[in-house]
mmCIF file of C-alpha atoms in Angstrom:
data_model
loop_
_atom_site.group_PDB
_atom_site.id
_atom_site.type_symbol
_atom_site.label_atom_id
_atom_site.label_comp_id
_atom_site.label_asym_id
_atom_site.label_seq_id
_atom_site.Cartn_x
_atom_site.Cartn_y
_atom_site.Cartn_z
ATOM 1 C CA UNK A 1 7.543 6.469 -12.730
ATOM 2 C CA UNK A 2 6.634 9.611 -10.346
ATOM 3 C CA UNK A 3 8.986 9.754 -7.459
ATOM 4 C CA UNK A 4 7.205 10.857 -4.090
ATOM 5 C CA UNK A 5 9.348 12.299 -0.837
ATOM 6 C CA UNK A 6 8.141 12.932 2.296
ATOM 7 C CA UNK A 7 9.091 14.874 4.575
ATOM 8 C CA UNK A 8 10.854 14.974 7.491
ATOM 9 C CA UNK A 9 11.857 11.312 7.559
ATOM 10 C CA UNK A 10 11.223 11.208 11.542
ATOM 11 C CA UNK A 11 9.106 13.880 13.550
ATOM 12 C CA UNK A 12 9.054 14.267 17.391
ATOM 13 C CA UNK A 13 5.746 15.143 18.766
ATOM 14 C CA UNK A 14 4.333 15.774 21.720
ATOM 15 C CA UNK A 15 0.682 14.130 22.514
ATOM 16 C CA UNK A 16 -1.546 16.690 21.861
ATOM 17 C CA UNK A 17 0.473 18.732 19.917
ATOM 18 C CA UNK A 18 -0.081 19.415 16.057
ATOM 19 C CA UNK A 19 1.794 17.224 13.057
ATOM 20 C CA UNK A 20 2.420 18.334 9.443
ATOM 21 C CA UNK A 21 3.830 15.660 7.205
ATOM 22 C CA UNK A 22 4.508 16.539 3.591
ATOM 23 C CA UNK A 23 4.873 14.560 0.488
ATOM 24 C CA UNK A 24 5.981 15.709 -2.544
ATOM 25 C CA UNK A 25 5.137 14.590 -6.475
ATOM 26 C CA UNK A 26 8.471 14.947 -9.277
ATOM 27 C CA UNK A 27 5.332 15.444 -11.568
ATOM 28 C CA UNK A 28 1.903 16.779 -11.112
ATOM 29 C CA UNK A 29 -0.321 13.632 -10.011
ATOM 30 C CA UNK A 30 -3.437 16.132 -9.511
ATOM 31 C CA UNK A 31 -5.513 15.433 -6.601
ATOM 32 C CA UNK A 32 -4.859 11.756 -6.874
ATOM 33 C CA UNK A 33 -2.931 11.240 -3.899
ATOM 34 C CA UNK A 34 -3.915 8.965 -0.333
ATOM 35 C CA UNK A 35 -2.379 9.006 2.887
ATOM 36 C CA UNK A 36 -2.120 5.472 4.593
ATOM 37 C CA UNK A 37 -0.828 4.865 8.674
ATOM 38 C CA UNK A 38 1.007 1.810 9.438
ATOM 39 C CA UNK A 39 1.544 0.821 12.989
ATOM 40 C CA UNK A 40 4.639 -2.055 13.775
ATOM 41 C CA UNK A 41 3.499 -5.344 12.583
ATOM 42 C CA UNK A 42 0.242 -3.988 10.967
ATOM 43 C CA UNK A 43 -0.962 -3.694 7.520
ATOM 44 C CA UNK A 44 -0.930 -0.532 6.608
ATOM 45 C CA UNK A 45 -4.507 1.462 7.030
ATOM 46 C CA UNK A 46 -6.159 4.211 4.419
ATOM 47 C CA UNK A 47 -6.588 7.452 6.091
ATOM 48 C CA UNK A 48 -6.874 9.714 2.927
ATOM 49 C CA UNK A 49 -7.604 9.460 -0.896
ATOM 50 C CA UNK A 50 -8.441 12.043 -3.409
ATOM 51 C CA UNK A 51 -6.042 14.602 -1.546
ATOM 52 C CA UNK A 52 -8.275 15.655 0.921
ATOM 53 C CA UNK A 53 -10.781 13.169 1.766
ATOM 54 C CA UNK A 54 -11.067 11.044 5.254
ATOM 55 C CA UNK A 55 -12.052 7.441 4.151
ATOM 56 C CA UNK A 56 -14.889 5.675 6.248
ATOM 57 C CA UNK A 57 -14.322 5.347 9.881
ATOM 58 C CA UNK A 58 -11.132 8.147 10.101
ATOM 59 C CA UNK A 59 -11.274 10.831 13.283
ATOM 60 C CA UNK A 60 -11.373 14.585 11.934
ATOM 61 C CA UNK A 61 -8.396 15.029 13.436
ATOM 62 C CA UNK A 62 -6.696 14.026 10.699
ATOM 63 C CA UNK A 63 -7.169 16.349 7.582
ATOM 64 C CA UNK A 64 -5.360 16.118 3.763
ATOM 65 C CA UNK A 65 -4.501 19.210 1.484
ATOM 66 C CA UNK A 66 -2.744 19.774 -1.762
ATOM 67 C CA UNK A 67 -2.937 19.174 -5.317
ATOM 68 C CA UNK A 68 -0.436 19.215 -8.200
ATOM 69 C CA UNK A 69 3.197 18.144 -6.280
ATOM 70 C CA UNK A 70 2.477 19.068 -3.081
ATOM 71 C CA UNK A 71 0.559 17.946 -0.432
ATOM 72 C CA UNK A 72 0.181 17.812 3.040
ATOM 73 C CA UNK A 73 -1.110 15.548 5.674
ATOM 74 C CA UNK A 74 -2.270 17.229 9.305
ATOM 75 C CA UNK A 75 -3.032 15.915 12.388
ATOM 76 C CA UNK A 76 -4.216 18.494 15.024
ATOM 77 C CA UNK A 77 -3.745 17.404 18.133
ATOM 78 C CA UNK A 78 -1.674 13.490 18.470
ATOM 79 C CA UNK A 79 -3.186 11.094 20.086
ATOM 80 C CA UNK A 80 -1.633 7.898 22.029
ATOM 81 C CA UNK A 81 -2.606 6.029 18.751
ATOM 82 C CA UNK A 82 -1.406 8.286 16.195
ATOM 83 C CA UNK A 83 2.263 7.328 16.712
ATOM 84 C CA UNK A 84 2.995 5.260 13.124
ATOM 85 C CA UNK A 85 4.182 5.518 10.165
ATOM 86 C CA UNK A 86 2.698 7.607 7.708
ATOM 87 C CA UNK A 87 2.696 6.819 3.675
ATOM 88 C CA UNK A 88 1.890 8.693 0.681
ATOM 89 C CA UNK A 89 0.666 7.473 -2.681
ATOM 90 C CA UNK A 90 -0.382 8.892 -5.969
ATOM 91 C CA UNK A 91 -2.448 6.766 -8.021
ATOM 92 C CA UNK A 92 -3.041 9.269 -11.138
ATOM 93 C CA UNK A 93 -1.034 6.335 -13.521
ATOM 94 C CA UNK A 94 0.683 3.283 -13.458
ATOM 95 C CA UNK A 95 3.229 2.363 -11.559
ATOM 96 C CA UNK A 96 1.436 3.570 -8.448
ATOM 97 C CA UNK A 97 4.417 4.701 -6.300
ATOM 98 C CA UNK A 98 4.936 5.108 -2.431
ATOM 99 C CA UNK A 99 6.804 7.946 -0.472
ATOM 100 C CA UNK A 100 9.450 6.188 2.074
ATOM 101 C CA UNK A 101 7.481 7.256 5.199
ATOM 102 C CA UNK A 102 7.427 9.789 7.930
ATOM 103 C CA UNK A 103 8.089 8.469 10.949
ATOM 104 C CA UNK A 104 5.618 10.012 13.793
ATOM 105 C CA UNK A 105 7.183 9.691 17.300
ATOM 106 C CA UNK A 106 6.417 10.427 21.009
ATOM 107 C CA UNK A 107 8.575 13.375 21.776
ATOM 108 C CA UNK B 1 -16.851 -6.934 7.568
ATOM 109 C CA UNK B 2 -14.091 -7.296 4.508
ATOM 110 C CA UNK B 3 -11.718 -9.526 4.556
ATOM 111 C CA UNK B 4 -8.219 -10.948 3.119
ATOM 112 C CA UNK B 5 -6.264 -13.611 3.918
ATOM 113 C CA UNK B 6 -3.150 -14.303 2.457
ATOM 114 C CA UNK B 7 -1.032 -18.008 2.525
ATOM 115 C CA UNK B 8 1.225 -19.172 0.917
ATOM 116 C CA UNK B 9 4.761 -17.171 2.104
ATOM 117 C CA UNK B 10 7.824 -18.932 2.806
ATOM 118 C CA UNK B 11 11.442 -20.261 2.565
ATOM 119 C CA UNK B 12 12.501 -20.772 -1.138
ATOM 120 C CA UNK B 13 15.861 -20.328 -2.356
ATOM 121 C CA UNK B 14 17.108 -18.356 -4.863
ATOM 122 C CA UNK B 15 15.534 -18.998 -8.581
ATOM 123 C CA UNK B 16 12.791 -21.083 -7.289
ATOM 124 C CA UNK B 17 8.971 -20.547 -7.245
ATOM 125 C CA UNK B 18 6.161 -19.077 -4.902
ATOM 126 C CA UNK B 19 2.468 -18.827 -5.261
ATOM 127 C CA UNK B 20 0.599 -16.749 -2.838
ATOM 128 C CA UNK B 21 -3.460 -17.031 -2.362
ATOM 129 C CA UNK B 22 -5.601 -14.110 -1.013
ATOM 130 C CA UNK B 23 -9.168 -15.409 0.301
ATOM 131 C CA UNK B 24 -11.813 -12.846 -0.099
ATOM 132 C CA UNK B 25 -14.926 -12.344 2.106
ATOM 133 C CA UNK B 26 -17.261 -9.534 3.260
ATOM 134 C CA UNK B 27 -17.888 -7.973 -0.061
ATOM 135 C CA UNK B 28 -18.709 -8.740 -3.496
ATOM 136 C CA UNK B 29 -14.841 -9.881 -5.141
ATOM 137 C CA UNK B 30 -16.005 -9.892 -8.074
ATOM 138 C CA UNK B 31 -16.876 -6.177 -8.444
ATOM 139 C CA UNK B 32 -13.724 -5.351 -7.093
ATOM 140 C CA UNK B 33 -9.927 -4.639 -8.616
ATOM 141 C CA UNK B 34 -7.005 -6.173 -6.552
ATOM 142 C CA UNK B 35 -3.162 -5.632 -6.288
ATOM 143 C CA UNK B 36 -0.281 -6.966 -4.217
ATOM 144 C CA UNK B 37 1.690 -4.371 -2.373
ATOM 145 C CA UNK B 38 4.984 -5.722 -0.560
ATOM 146 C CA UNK B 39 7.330 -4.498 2.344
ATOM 147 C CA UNK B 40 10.755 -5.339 2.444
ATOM 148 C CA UNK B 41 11.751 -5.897 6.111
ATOM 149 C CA UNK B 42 12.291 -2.631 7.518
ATOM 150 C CA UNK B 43 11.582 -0.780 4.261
ATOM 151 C CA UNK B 44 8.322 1.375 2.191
ATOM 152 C CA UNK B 45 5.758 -0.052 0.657
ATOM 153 C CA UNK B 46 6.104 -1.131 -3.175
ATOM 154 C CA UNK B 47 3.292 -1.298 -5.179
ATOM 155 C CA UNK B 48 3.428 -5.225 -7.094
ATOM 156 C CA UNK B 49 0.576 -5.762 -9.753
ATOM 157 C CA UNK B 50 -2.649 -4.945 -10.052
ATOM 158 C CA UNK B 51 -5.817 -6.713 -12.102
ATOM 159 C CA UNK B 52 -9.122 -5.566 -12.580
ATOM 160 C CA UNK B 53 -12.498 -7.182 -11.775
ATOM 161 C CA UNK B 54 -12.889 -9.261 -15.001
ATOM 162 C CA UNK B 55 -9.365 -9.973 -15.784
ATOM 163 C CA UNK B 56 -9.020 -7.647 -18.671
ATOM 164 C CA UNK B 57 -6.524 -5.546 -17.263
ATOM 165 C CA UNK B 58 -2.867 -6.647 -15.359
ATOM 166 C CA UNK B 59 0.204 -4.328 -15.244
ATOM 167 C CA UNK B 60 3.011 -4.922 -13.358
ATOM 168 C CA UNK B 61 6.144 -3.225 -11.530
ATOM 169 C CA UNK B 62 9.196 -3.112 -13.343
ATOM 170 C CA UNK B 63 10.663 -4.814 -10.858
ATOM 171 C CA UNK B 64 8.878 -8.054 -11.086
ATOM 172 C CA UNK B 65 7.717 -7.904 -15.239
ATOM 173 C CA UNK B 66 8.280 -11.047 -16.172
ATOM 174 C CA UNK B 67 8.569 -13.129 -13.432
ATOM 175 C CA UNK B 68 5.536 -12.653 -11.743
ATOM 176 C CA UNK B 69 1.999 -13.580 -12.751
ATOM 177 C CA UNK B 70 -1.316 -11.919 -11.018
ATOM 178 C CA UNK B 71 -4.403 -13.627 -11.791
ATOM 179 C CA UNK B 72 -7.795 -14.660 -9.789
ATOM 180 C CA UNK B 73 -10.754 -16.632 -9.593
ATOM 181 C CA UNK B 74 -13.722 -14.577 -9.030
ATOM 182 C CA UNK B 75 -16.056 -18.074 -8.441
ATOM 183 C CA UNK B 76 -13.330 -18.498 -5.324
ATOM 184 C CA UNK B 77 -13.160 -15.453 -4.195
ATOM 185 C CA UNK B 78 -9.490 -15.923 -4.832
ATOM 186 C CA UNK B 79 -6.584 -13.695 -5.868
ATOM 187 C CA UNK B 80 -3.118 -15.512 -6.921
ATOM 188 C CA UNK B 81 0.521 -14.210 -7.546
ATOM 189 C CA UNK B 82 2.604 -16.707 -9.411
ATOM 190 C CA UNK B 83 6.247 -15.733 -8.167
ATOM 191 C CA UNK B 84 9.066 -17.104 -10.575
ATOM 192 C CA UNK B 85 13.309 -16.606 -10.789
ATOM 193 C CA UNK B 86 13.196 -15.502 -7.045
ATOM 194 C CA UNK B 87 15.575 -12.831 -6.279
ATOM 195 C CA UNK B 88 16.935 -11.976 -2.946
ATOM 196 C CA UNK B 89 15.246 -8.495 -3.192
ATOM 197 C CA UNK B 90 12.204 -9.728 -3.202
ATOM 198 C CA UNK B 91 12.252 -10.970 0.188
ATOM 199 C CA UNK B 92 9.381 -9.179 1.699
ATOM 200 C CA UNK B 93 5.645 -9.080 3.372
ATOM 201 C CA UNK B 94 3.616 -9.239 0.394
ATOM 202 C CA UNK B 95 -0.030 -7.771 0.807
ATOM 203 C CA UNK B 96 -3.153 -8.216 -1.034
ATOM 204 C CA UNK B 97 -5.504 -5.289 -0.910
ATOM 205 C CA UNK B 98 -8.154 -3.752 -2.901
ATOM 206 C CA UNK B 99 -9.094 -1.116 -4.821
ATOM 207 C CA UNK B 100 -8.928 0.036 -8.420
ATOM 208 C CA UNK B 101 -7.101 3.494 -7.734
ATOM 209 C CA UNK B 102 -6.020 3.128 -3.866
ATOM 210 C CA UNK B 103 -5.801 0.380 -1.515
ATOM 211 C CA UNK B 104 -8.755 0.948 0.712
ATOM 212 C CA UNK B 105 -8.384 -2.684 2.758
ATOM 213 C CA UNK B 106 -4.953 -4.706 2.938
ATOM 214 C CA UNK B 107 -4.867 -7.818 4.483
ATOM 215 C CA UNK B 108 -2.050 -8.762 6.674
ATOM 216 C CA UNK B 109 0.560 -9.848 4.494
ATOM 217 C CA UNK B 110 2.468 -13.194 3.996
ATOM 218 C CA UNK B 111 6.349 -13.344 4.724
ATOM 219 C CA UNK B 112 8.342 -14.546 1.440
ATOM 220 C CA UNK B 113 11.697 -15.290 2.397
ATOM 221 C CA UNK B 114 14.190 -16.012 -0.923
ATOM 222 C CA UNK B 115 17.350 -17.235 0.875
ATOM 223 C CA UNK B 116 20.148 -19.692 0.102
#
């Protein structure tokens, strides 16, 4: 199976202020890659799939990048609502496999 | 608006049997591939099983191959995961959500608890 990390485990923000979470593939998954928010107590919600693109409903604020083993997830200026947890996911075979999180908090 | 709704979580102990039920509305099931993702307490998310529209196509984690059984029932709008040999480590929120290559709506989980 292809082992995804993300990094840093925990990142202090301030509202308003820029956030860069990584995630990174042991083997090339392509551009097959989504980005998912989960919020305590929620279900976890797509925010990115194909690498780059914002599924329906998603604010441009957020933005995806990469391909290969490393990508990148942006968000350019943090909202209230933004503070979650943030998961990455290739899909490009089976087993589909998560990264452990980034952690997104009010600095 | 789509929909799922699992049932079915609870108490069992160790080496006894589950099955969880997704209900499906607000979109055509039968078009549509499904999994079950769970979430230890505290923990990531770990992709289960997955099965296609028709059927034709189940894989499963390692984790779970051979104790656990995905299947549906496209007339119900239905989605099933037959949960055998409980383990401890598979206490968890387990999710149903759909989507052939990434989960694009999750419902909002059912707590299994495998506990002596």
């Amino acid at each position: 199976e292809i082992v995804m990390t993300q990094s840093p485990a925990t990142l202090s923000v301030s509202p308003g202020e820029r956030a860069t979470l990584s995630c990174r593939a042991r083997l090339s998954v392509s551009s097959n890659l989504a980005w998912y928010q989960q919020k305590p107590g929620q279900a976890p919600r797509l925010l990115i799939y194909g690498a780059s693109t914002r599924a329906t409903g998603i604010p441009a604020r957020f933005s995806g990048s990469g391909s290969g083993t490393e990508f990148t997830l942006t968000i350019s200026s943090l909202q209230s609502e933004d503070f979650a947890v943030y998961y990455c996911q290739h899909y490009n075979n089976w087993p589909w496999t998560f990264g452990q999180g980034t952690k997104v908090e009010i600095k | 608006e789509v929909q799922l709704v699992e049932s079915g979580g609870g108490l069992v102990q160790p080496g006894g049997s589950l099955r969880l039920s997704c209900a499906a509305s607000g979109f055509t099931f039968s078009s549509y591939s499904m999994n079950w993702v769970r979430q230890a307490p505290g923990k990531g998310l770990e992709w289960v099983s997955y099965i296609s529209s028709s059927s034709s196509a189940i894989y499963y984690a390692d984790s779970v191959k051979g104790r656990f059984t995905i299947s549906r029932d496209n007339a119900k709008n239905s989605l099933y995961l037959q949960m055998n040999s409980l383990r401890d480590e598979d206490t968890a929120v387990y999710y149903c959500a759909r989507g052939l290559q990434y989960p694009d709506y999750w419902g909002q989980g059912t707590l299994v608890t495998v506990s002596s």
